[in-house]
Amino acid sequence: MNKLTFQDCYAEFDGRLLRIGNSVIEKQVELTGGRPQTLCLINKLSGYIWNSKSNEPCLPPACPLIDFSRAVVSAQCQISDSQGFSRPHLTAGLIFQTDGGAFFTELAVYPGHPFLSTLFSVSRATGFAAPDRSAGTNEPDIIESLPLGDAHLKFETYELWDKTDRNDQLVGHQLFTAYPGAVFTGPGQIAIVHDYLAGEHLMLIKDAPSASSSINRKDQDIRLRGNHCLDLFGSGIDFDRLPDGKVPYYGLTAGVCPDGAGAAGEAIRAAYRAYCRDVNPGFSEKRLFIMANNWGDRNQDQALSEVFVRTEIDRAAEIGVEILQIDDGWQKGAAGTALAGMNHPWEGYYALTPDFWQVHPDKFPQGLQPLAAYAQAKNVALALWFSPDSHDDFANWEKDAATLIGLYRETGIRHYKLDGIKIRSKLGEMNLIRLLTTVGREDGHRITFNLDVTADNRFGYLYQQALGTVFVENRYTDWRNYYPHNTLKNLWALAGLLPARRFQFELLNNRRNRELYGDDPLAPAAYTPDYLFAVVMMANPLFWMELSGLSGEDRACLAKIIAVYRRHSARLFTADVAPIGQCPDGASFTGFQAKENDCEGYLLLFREHTSADHYAFKLDRLADCRLDLELLATNSGRPLILNPEIGGDGAFHLAIHEERRYAFIHYKVRPGYL
């Protein structure tokens, strides 16, 4: 018997059955024919058990390399913090050892969370050939099969898109009723199953890149077999070309939750966002951060020099921007720079020139250290753009790691945007993870990454969440593809599923390129600068511009809202941010509720370009109460009407008398009302 406990978490294995859980959830995995197979998920708060009463079996994970009937099975339990990248938690692993190699099952549970994560890995013994699967021995590329209980079920799927240079709809959603005689297959990284009569919910997440970025993808992601089994496909592994070493599958996370006080399904989505905040504790200062990057004005590196960067630092300090990031062009080698021309390889940097990542001697003859010191004296941190070398499946990852660690040790620069990444194989993915974890552990995890998902095959929103924030999109007034309502829409949609603090979203200098938009009522110039900041302030705001291009009037306007924001950014960092109101489309009432607890939080509310001046926002976990309200910031020139009385329907009534206005509000339930 192998057994371990940690806080309210536990795991035990008796040679046939693995039980792992905590005070709110338990998962049982049994060995069937020697293979690990999910038996059930238990909601321990309600006693509800997700297990199939059907004769159609759930399926074990795919692994054609291992003869499980002959495997020697061992168990291993430990306390882990994922090498410092996550909160401490308990893991339980099963190892299946054969002459041909080994198969690893690792389950993780965090104290107090109703979610469990599972990761499979495989290693092939030296000289062992993969089985011939040409004669009908192929098995489905499955990574999880969950029993559902044959109840009356409603079923939701969410598909996430990245490659945002081409996509501006980042979340797709389907909802339907499960039918016992039907089989549904489709794309989607997230599924939620509702036993709506029992008031129970099950959520299954594929911890993988988006469908278009996943490697070795053969089938759709999700299959619902009637109302009794939910299957998740896509290991990401080509078993015929397995890299050396322990090769990880794409992972999965499953959770259970009863109905909450809010909208159907919101309780389990909120629980998953809380789980993600422990998987990725985030920026070391534990507050949302404000960054500026010069690339958004499309001047590329033409202005880069010591004098220019000093001016940008001065402007950042003036308006309250905390981090100034120098984009492509600071380095000696030529990548996407205007001065070098655009005919660049975007990889193979060390083959092009061994000193590619040396500081450009003409632009910065004294190096970057004096600029970093100058920024620090102004309470601004200097940051850099960097492009890991994708060539030959990131074969140069150790050189890249040495470059980044060297820059940090020499200059103290610890924030890096990673761009130009092209993941082509499982080996490339593994080497990129090695790069990120090696650098990320440096000096007590002081170095942080902003992971660009605008193009090519990259990690996306769900895969390797602990390794950095996500740089979501490039938008430019020069190309007339920056619209504030679309940026708001994308943050609003993602925030329903994932912590908003994981993302960077942009605001631009809306005085540039006004003529390109004509009389468009949704043009950036139709909004005040502080409105553009408010659009992204529930994430990590990114000034996608040269700050020296801002007018004095705009700098003053932005400094005012940033001062308010920075006073509350630590509380917003820990709050659960969820979308409320209508989906932003430029003509809606929309916004966010940031819950610190059941009694206190923030509202960020927008009236877009709509003739309606009143809206009732449905708030989560608030009903039959009276709120104490503090208006922290607004761009409205006329008084807002805020009704502090919340009825049984949870509606918060707001009147804003002008279009394109926002309100940032702190609320607290008046004592005696809850």
XYZ file of C-alpha atoms in Angstrom:
674
model
C 0.000 0.000 0.000
C 1.410 3.378 -1.067
C -0.165 6.326 0.726
C 0.620 10.017 1.256
C -1.282 13.007 2.637
C -0.688 16.753 2.325
C -3.025 19.234 4.029
C -6.482 18.007 2.900
C -5.019 16.038 -0.048
C -4.428 12.288 -0.091
C -3.369 9.515 -2.466
C -3.259 5.759 -2.000
C -2.668 2.741 -4.242
C -3.399 -0.863 -3.274
C -1.974 -2.513 -6.367
C -5.236 -2.364 -8.294
C -6.977 0.909 -7.441
C -5.488 4.404 -7.180
C -7.499 6.907 -5.138
C -6.458 10.557 -5.149
C -8.356 13.557 -3.890
C -8.910 16.152 -1.204
C -11.834 17.390 0.855
C -13.921 18.243 -2.230
C -13.021 15.803 -5.034
C -11.795 12.254 -5.522
C -10.707 10.433 -8.659
C -10.386 6.673 -8.823
C -8.224 4.959 -11.425
C -8.288 1.191 -11.661
C -6.022 -1.188 -13.541
C -8.121 -2.989 -16.136
C -6.133 -5.551 -18.084
C -3.096 -3.940 -16.557
C -3.960 -0.510 -17.982
C -4.954 2.620 -16.047
C -8.585 3.551 -16.595
C -10.743 6.175 -14.887
C -13.388 4.490 -12.755
C -15.190 7.536 -11.355
C -15.052 11.152 -10.191
C -16.705 12.002 -6.870
C -18.007 15.358 -5.688
C -17.345 14.938 -1.974
C -19.352 18.022 -1.005
C -22.589 16.576 -2.375
C -21.782 12.863 -2.614
C -22.534 12.871 -6.362
C -20.573 10.238 -8.313
C -19.812 10.503 -12.014
C -19.663 6.848 -13.093
C -21.270 5.034 -15.972
C -24.093 2.523 -15.575
C -23.782 1.636 -19.246
C -22.235 -1.535 -20.637
C -20.147 0.552 -23.035
C -16.756 0.889 -21.352
C -14.590 3.916 -20.832
C -11.210 3.631 -22.503
C -7.618 3.619 -21.259
C -5.026 6.117 -22.539
C -3.315 5.345 -25.813
C 0.144 3.783 -25.729
C 0.905 1.176 -28.424
C 4.520 0.823 -27.265
C 3.739 -0.835 -23.939
C 2.431 -4.363 -23.289
C 0.520 -3.523 -20.129
C -0.365 -7.155 -19.434
C 3.316 -7.823 -18.736
C 4.238 -4.538 -17.071
C 5.679 -4.250 -13.600
C 3.674 -1.567 -11.803
C 5.011 0.691 -9.088
C 3.584 3.768 -7.383
C 5.186 6.994 -6.306
C 3.623 9.818 -4.249
C 5.242 13.137 -3.380
C 4.700 16.789 -2.531
C 5.590 19.053 -5.453
C 5.645 22.702 -6.424
C 6.515 22.009 -10.087
C 10.103 23.200 -9.552
C 8.815 26.405 -8.019
C 6.387 27.270 -10.817
C 3.177 26.407 -8.913
C 1.701 26.235 -5.437
C 2.615 23.144 -3.397
C 0.390 20.179 -4.131
C 0.305 16.387 -3.965
C 1.139 14.141 -6.897
C 0.570 10.405 -7.278
C 2.255 8.476 -10.050
C 2.014 4.976 -11.485
C 4.946 3.600 -13.481
C 4.433 0.702 -15.888
C 7.821 -0.815 -16.707
C 8.387 -3.305 -19.557
C 11.285 -4.487 -21.686
C 10.143 -2.107 -24.405
C 10.036 0.984 -22.222
C 7.970 2.668 -19.552
C 4.615 4.429 -19.267
C 4.030 7.046 -16.565
C 0.748 8.278 -15.107
C 0.976 11.328 -12.852
C -2.037 12.871 -11.146
C -1.928 16.150 -9.229
C -4.338 17.564 -6.651
C -4.129 20.958 -4.918
C -5.491 21.666 -1.442
C -9.113 22.775 -1.461
C -9.632 22.744 -5.242
C -12.318 20.587 -6.950
C -9.977 19.819 -9.878
C -7.366 17.155 -10.604
C -4.786 17.169 -13.399
C -3.377 14.129 -15.175
C -0.236 13.851 -17.264
C 0.902 10.746 -19.138
C 4.429 10.216 -20.421
C 6.212 7.428 -22.262
C 9.810 6.413 -22.817
C 11.058 3.775 -25.244
C 13.874 1.422 -24.389
C 16.991 1.777 -26.525
C 16.720 -0.337 -29.653
C 13.063 -1.194 -29.135
C 11.008 -0.938 -32.330
C 7.461 0.358 -32.312
C 4.785 -2.305 -32.981
C 3.552 -2.675 -36.545
C 0.161 -1.009 -36.557
C -0.553 -1.491 -40.254
C -2.537 -4.705 -39.677
C -5.465 -3.231 -37.786
C -3.717 -2.865 -34.436
C -4.204 0.897 -34.295
C -5.949 2.185 -31.186
C -7.571 5.606 -30.727
C -5.232 8.396 -29.635
C -7.168 8.896 -26.412
C -5.946 10.622 -23.250
C -9.051 10.429 -21.051
C -12.391 8.693 -20.905
C -14.751 9.879 -18.167
C -17.934 8.066 -17.105
C -20.996 10.299 -16.874
C -23.722 8.294 -15.149
C -26.412 8.031 -17.866
C -28.350 10.989 -16.453
C -30.214 13.749 -18.311
C -27.313 15.909 -19.416
C -26.593 19.179 -21.153
C -23.221 19.512 -22.807
C -21.053 22.553 -23.573
C -17.860 22.761 -25.583
C -15.433 25.648 -25.906
C -12.932 25.898 -28.724
C -10.066 28.371 -28.325
C -8.219 30.016 -31.204
C -4.857 31.704 -31.156
C -2.718 32.771 -34.162
C -4.407 36.100 -33.537
C -2.770 37.839 -36.485
C -5.382 35.901 -38.488
C -8.106 35.361 -35.888
C -10.237 37.842 -33.993
C -12.791 35.364 -32.626
C -10.853 33.626 -29.865
C -13.575 31.566 -28.156
C -16.223 29.397 -29.801
C -19.085 27.889 -27.797
C -21.677 25.148 -28.342
C -24.479 24.006 -26.025
C -26.823 21.068 -26.605
C -28.657 18.235 -24.860
C -27.004 14.819 -24.794
C -28.972 12.089 -26.560
C -28.466 8.455 -25.467
C -28.319 7.087 -28.996
C -26.024 9.710 -30.506
C -22.279 10.140 -30.745
C -20.966 13.701 -30.930
C -17.420 14.424 -32.069
C -15.951 17.845 -32.494
C -13.195 20.291 -31.732
C -12.847 21.874 -28.343
C -10.343 22.148 -25.533
C -12.930 22.550 -22.792
C -16.120 20.594 -22.147
C -18.671 21.120 -19.385
C -21.314 18.486 -18.651
C -24.392 19.509 -16.663
C -26.620 17.046 -14.826
C -29.197 19.792 -14.607
C -31.734 17.822 -12.574
C -29.178 17.056 -9.881
C -27.523 20.482 -10.156
C -24.088 18.930 -10.765
C -21.381 19.941 -13.210
C -18.276 18.247 -14.594
C -15.568 20.150 -16.467
C -12.871 18.568 -18.634
C -9.960 20.599 -20.000
C -7.382 19.479 -22.542
C -4.099 20.995 -21.386
C -2.783 21.506 -24.886
C -2.276 24.171 -27.547
C -5.219 25.187 -29.705
C -6.366 22.714 -32.341
C -4.530 24.550 -35.123
C -1.290 24.572 -33.117
C -1.353 21.059 -31.657
C 1.231 18.704 -33.110
C 0.400 15.218 -34.422
C -3.331 15.953 -34.225
C -5.231 13.121 -35.912
C -8.833 13.404 -34.744
C -11.321 15.778 -33.242
C -10.657 16.631 -29.607
C -13.904 15.576 -27.925
C -16.317 12.687 -28.285
C -19.547 12.358 -26.310
C -20.936 8.815 -26.441
C -24.614 9.167 -25.701
C -25.041 10.345 -22.141
C -22.637 7.900 -20.526
C -19.043 8.640 -21.566
C -16.909 11.658 -22.479
C -13.665 11.006 -24.384
C -10.742 13.349 -24.919
C -8.341 12.733 -27.821
C -4.891 13.930 -28.831
C -1.710 12.862 -27.034
C 0.435 15.006 -29.331
C 2.801 12.052 -29.808
C 3.922 10.309 -32.970
C 4.641 6.866 -31.532
C 6.635 5.916 -34.643
C 9.074 8.807 -34.139
C 9.438 9.038 -30.408
C 12.217 11.316 -29.094
C 14.659 9.981 -26.541
C 13.854 10.324 -22.886
C 10.580 10.743 -21.021
C 8.115 12.187 -23.533
C 5.014 13.945 -22.141
C 1.548 13.651 -23.641
C -0.727 16.655 -23.738
C -2.375 16.680 -20.331
C -5.880 17.004 -18.971
C -7.670 18.527 -16.000
C -11.062 17.412 -14.671
C -13.230 18.975 -12.006
C -16.630 18.653 -10.353
C -18.872 21.211 -8.738
C -22.469 21.593 -7.587
C -24.647 24.536 -8.597
C -23.535 27.901 -7.255
C -25.616 30.939 -6.469
C -24.990 32.476 -9.892
C -25.655 31.510 -13.497
C -25.661 27.829 -14.455
C -22.122 26.608 -14.900
C -20.495 29.786 -13.557
C -19.599 28.086 -10.273
C -17.422 25.483 -11.986
C -15.877 28.038 -14.359
C -14.999 30.214 -11.373
C -13.575 27.167 -9.582
C -11.395 26.407 -12.600
C -10.123 29.996 -12.767
C -9.182 29.708 -9.077
C -7.394 26.435 -9.793
C -5.423 28.080 -12.610
C -4.320 30.838 -10.252
C -2.599 28.198 -8.099
C -1.127 26.366 -11.091
C 0.377 29.695 -12.178
C 0.841 31.967 -9.130
C 1.931 34.683 -11.552
C 4.081 37.768 -11.568
C 6.409 37.771 -8.542
C 5.213 41.187 -7.298
C 1.684 39.731 -6.991
C -0.074 42.538 -8.765
C -1.173 43.256 -12.299
C 1.554 45.025 -14.261
C 1.598 47.805 -16.852
C 4.052 47.468 -19.717
C 4.911 49.607 -22.735
C 6.401 48.246 -25.966
C 7.497 50.508 -28.812
C 6.453 48.200 -31.694
C 2.802 49.211 -31.940
C 3.550 52.477 -33.763
C 5.044 50.441 -36.641
C 8.337 52.331 -36.653
C 9.973 49.011 -35.795
C 13.577 49.712 -34.703
C 14.166 52.916 -36.657
C 14.199 55.136 -33.573
C 16.073 52.769 -31.268
C 19.001 54.447 -29.562
C 20.130 55.270 -26.059
C 18.603 58.752 -26.309
C 15.258 57.383 -27.525
C 15.034 54.746 -24.780
C 15.905 57.312 -22.098
C 13.061 59.492 -23.373
C 10.701 56.502 -23.306
C 11.751 55.770 -19.724
C 11.011 59.397 -18.776
C 7.554 59.186 -20.337
C 6.872 55.835 -18.628
C 7.789 57.307 -15.255
C 5.637 60.356 -15.922
C 2.414 58.445 -16.594
C 3.052 55.488 -14.265
C 4.008 52.669 -16.646
C 6.029 50.134 -14.650
C 7.875 48.190 -17.370
C 9.370 49.500 -20.617
C 10.077 46.792 -23.174
C 12.461 47.298 -26.099
C 11.209 45.232 -29.006
C 13.120 43.684 -31.917
C 16.199 45.640 -32.967
C 18.131 46.030 -29.719
C 20.360 43.119 -30.749
C 23.265 43.067 -33.181
C 21.685 40.444 -35.437
C 18.927 41.282 -37.905
C 15.520 39.689 -37.361
C 12.348 41.655 -38.166
C 13.944 45.081 -38.099
C 13.163 47.871 -40.512
C 16.795 48.921 -40.853
C 17.830 45.376 -41.778
C 14.954 44.785 -44.176
C 12.263 42.158 -43.796
C 13.963 39.269 -45.629
C 14.982 37.487 -42.464
C 14.963 33.790 -41.547
C 13.245 34.085 -38.126
C 15.400 31.171 -36.965
C 18.906 29.802 -37.340
C 20.244 32.892 -35.605
C 23.493 31.370 -34.356
C 24.258 29.938 -37.787
C 23.681 33.371 -39.286
C 26.095 35.038 -36.865
C 27.390 33.696 -33.535
C 27.055 37.120 -31.880
C 23.462 37.605 -33.047
C 22.229 38.328 -29.506
C 24.926 40.776 -28.550
C 23.692 44.305 -27.856
C 23.775 46.441 -31.013
C 27.022 48.450 -30.739
C 25.852 51.446 -32.791
C 22.422 51.876 -31.190
C 23.635 51.212 -27.655
C 27.403 51.832 -27.547
C 27.434 51.645 -23.731
C 25.301 48.513 -23.654
C 21.991 48.155 -21.857
C 23.204 48.223 -18.269
C 23.288 52.059 -17.996
C 19.744 52.235 -19.398
C 18.534 49.567 -16.975
C 20.075 51.540 -14.098
C 18.524 54.782 -15.371
C 15.116 53.078 -15.560
C 15.455 51.630 -12.088
C 16.203 55.077 -10.673
C 12.890 56.209 -12.216
C 11.001 53.200 -10.751
C 10.677 51.684 -14.206
C 11.920 48.197 -15.114
C 13.564 47.639 -18.492
C 12.408 44.611 -20.532
C 13.388 43.039 -23.862
C 11.996 41.181 -26.839
C 13.669 37.837 -27.620
C 13.163 35.114 -30.221
C 14.197 31.563 -29.250
C 15.910 29.756 -32.117
C 13.333 27.339 -33.551
C 15.863 25.808 -35.945
C 16.261 22.032 -35.721
C 13.624 21.679 -32.998
C 15.239 24.276 -30.728
C 18.554 22.437 -30.763
C 20.167 25.674 -29.524
C 17.959 25.940 -26.457
C 20.941 25.805 -24.109
C 22.594 28.699 -25.967
C 19.338 30.655 -25.732
C 19.117 29.905 -22.018
C 22.694 31.085 -21.515
C 21.939 34.269 -23.494
C 18.898 35.158 -21.387
C 20.531 34.302 -18.072
C 23.606 36.283 -19.139
C 21.501 39.325 -19.972
C 19.779 39.087 -16.608
C 23.002 38.753 -14.663
C 24.668 41.598 -16.551
C 21.811 44.099 -16.656
C 19.153 42.932 -14.190
C 16.604 42.801 -17.046
C 14.153 40.062 -16.130
C 11.053 40.517 -18.322
C 11.193 39.008 -21.825
C 8.652 38.803 -24.597
C 9.243 35.560 -26.521
C 8.319 35.745 -30.199
C 9.055 34.035 -33.519
C 8.466 30.578 -32.022
C 7.734 27.689 -34.397
C 6.943 24.346 -32.739
C 7.102 21.558 -35.317
C 7.503 18.380 -33.289
C 7.314 16.855 -29.848
C 11.105 17.176 -29.573
C 10.876 20.890 -30.355
C 8.155 21.313 -27.765
C 10.239 19.474 -25.151
C 13.318 21.581 -25.879
C 11.325 24.812 -25.635
C 9.981 23.699 -22.242
C 13.561 22.974 -21.173
C 14.543 26.502 -22.174
C 11.678 28.146 -20.297
C 12.062 26.107 -17.116
C 15.850 26.491 -17.032
C 15.677 30.274 -17.356
C 12.534 30.559 -15.237
C 14.230 28.947 -12.231
C 17.100 31.444 -12.283
C 17.566 33.491 -9.110
C 14.422 32.306 -7.368
C 12.155 32.584 -10.403
C 12.887 36.255 -10.968
C 12.816 36.046 -14.785
C 9.371 36.249 -16.381
C 8.064 35.593 -19.886
C 5.324 37.101 -22.042
C 4.546 34.310 -24.524
C 3.380 35.595 -27.899
C 0.510 33.605 -29.513
C -0.046 35.797 -32.571
C 1.349 33.375 -35.194
C 2.746 29.887 -35.840
C 2.396 26.839 -33.582
C 2.828 27.892 -29.959
C 1.634 26.899 -26.492
C -1.550 28.970 -26.594
C -3.776 29.626 -23.590
C -3.979 26.273 -21.784
C -0.673 24.487 -22.322
C 2.218 25.061 -19.891
C 0.224 27.713 -18.045
C 2.795 28.063 -15.272
C 5.519 29.363 -17.596
C 4.316 32.893 -18.328
C 1.657 35.404 -19.254
C 0.177 35.426 -22.747
C 0.785 38.248 -25.228
C -2.525 37.866 -27.031
C -2.647 40.073 -30.115
C -0.924 42.541 -32.431
C -3.236 45.300 -33.608
C -2.275 48.469 -35.495
C -4.020 51.678 -36.469
C -1.712 51.693 -39.524
C -3.574 48.649 -40.850
C -6.932 49.744 -39.447
C -7.299 46.524 -37.475
C -7.235 48.083 -34.007
C -10.742 48.543 -32.665
C -11.121 48.964 -28.894
C -14.386 47.033 -28.787
C -12.763 44.001 -30.406
C -9.910 44.024 -27.895
C -12.526 44.236 -25.134
C -14.489 41.378 -26.732
C -11.461 39.077 -26.754
C -10.517 39.772 -23.149
C -14.170 39.429 -22.106
C -14.466 36.019 -23.809
C -11.206 34.589 -22.448
C -11.877 35.904 -18.939
C -14.943 33.684 -18.722
C -12.696 30.625 -18.765
C -9.233 31.645 -17.572
C -7.779 34.158 -15.103
C -7.650 37.580 -16.768
C -4.297 38.192 -15.098
C -2.678 35.641 -17.446
C -3.114 37.968 -20.407
C -1.580 41.092 -21.879
C -3.912 43.192 -24.008
C -3.035 46.352 -25.865
C -4.029 49.980 -26.105
C -2.691 52.209 -28.871
C -2.088 55.908 -29.455
C -5.472 56.773 -30.919
C -4.282 60.067 -32.416
C -2.322 58.175 -35.060
C -3.892 57.371 -38.455
C -7.252 58.974 -37.749
C -7.764 59.611 -41.437
C -7.686 55.885 -42.218
C -10.866 55.286 -40.191
C -12.911 58.087 -41.763
C -16.182 58.701 -39.922
C -16.345 55.202 -38.394
C -18.137 55.634 -35.019
C -16.068 52.792 -33.528
C -12.717 54.234 -34.607
C -10.086 54.447 -31.840
C -10.162 58.252 -31.982
C -13.817 58.220 -30.873
C -12.707 57.142 -27.379
C -10.835 58.957 -24.647
C -7.360 57.591 -23.816
C -8.422 56.489 -20.338
C -11.309 54.494 -21.870
C -8.757 52.615 -23.992
C -6.797 51.873 -20.820
C -9.943 50.764 -18.987
C -10.675 48.285 -21.796
C -7.574 46.264 -20.823
C -7.159 47.034 -17.132
C -8.566 43.718 -15.877
C -5.641 42.047 -17.658
C -2.075 43.392 -17.753
C -2.298 46.612 -19.830
C 0.171 46.916 -22.687
C 0.943 50.364 -24.105
C 1.551 49.198 -27.682
C 3.203 52.421 -28.782
C 6.112 54.798 -28.485
C 5.239 56.703 -25.330
C 7.080 59.766 -26.604
C 4.398 60.048 -29.302
C 1.654 60.749 -26.772
C 0.484 64.338 -26.441
C 0.814 66.121 -23.116
C -2.963 66.108 -22.761
C -3.152 62.348 -23.278
C -0.288 61.695 -20.873
C -2.096 63.641 -18.172
C -5.344 61.772 -18.826
C -3.585 58.403 -18.669
C -1.560 59.292 -15.575
C -4.794 59.923 -13.701
C -6.394 56.531 -14.424
C -3.078 54.697 -13.969
C -2.642 56.201 -10.497
C -6.055 54.788 -9.545
C -5.291 51.449 -11.168
C -1.974 50.978 -9.409
C -3.602 51.534 -6.013
C -5.864 48.558 -6.724
C -3.739 46.310 -8.978
C -2.679 43.974 -6.151
C -6.305 43.366 -5.176
C -7.328 42.882 -8.802
C -4.493 40.349 -9.160
C -6.021 38.099 -6.495
C -9.674 38.715 -7.447
C -11.729 36.393 -9.640
C -12.503 38.407 -12.765
C -15.557 37.320 -14.764
C -17.383 38.892 -17.722
C -20.822 40.385 -17.128
C -23.336 42.148 -19.329
C -23.524 41.756 -23.086
C -20.741 40.478 -25.298
C -18.838 43.568 -26.493
C -19.537 44.476 -30.105
C -19.161 48.255 -30.012
C -22.852 48.809 -29.263
C -23.453 47.063 -25.949
C -23.463 47.441 -22.185
C -20.684 45.206 -20.984
C -18.014 44.797 -18.350
C -16.428 42.704 -15.625
C -17.045 41.773 -12.021
C -13.873 41.173 -9.998
C -14.837 39.261 -6.867
C -12.456 39.452 -3.909
C -14.908 37.418 -1.833
C -18.668 37.011 -1.580
C -19.054 40.480 -0.038
C -16.532 42.712 -1.785
C -15.037 43.408 -5.175
C -14.918 45.660 -8.226
C -17.116 46.462 -11.205
C -15.697 47.737 -14.483
C -18.651 48.710 -16.655
C -18.893 50.120 -20.178
C -21.549 51.825 -22.212
C -20.453 51.418 -25.804
C -21.912 53.182 -28.862
C -25.566 52.500 -28.041
C -28.640 54.706 -27.701
C -29.696 52.942 -24.493
C -28.531 54.763 -21.386
C -29.546 52.186 -18.762
C -28.682 48.554 -18.167
C -29.220 45.950 -15.443
C -26.044 43.925 -14.911
C -26.548 40.475 -13.393
C -23.958 40.123 -10.621
C -22.607 36.826 -9.379
C -23.258 35.729 -5.774
C -25.051 38.963 -4.871
C -28.788 39.109 -4.233
C -31.184 40.804 -1.797
C -28.528 43.139 -0.465
C -27.428 46.753 -0.437
C -24.004 47.798 -1.664
C -21.718 50.538 -0.481
C -20.332 51.912 -3.748
C -17.221 53.975 -4.439
C -16.754 55.371 -7.931
C -12.995 55.126 -8.475
C -12.739 56.408 -12.051
C -14.894 57.377 -15.021
C -14.638 59.416 -18.204
C -18.261 60.489 -18.007
C -18.892 64.198 -17.961
C -22.309 63.721 -16.402
C -23.185 62.054 -13.080
C -23.794 58.319 -13.193
C -26.838 56.773 -11.575
C -25.737 53.800 -9.460
C -28.498 51.895 -7.688
C -27.051 50.238 -4.564
C -30.096 48.020 -4.036
C -29.637 44.494 -5.398
C -32.853 42.512 -5.675
C -33.432 38.794 -5.620
C -32.464 38.577 -9.290
C -28.948 39.903 -8.565
C -29.426 42.863 -10.914
C -27.299 45.998 -10.523
C -28.920 48.951 -12.268
C -26.670 51.541 -13.884
C -27.401 54.617 -15.980
C -24.643 56.251 -18.054
C -25.891 59.249 -20.010
C -23.164 59.429 -22.648
C -21.808 56.941 -25.181
C -18.330 55.390 -24.963
C -18.071 55.810 -21.238
C -16.754 53.533 -18.498
C -17.124 53.323 -14.733
C -14.655 51.659 -12.369
C -16.387 50.967 -9.055
C -15.513 49.321 -5.777
C -18.427 47.634 -4.010
C -18.941 46.161 -0.571
C -22.050 44.541 0.828
C -23.410 46.655 3.647
C -23.230 44.765 6.968
C -26.429 43.046 7.946
C -27.486 42.235 4.376
C -25.787 38.845 4.034
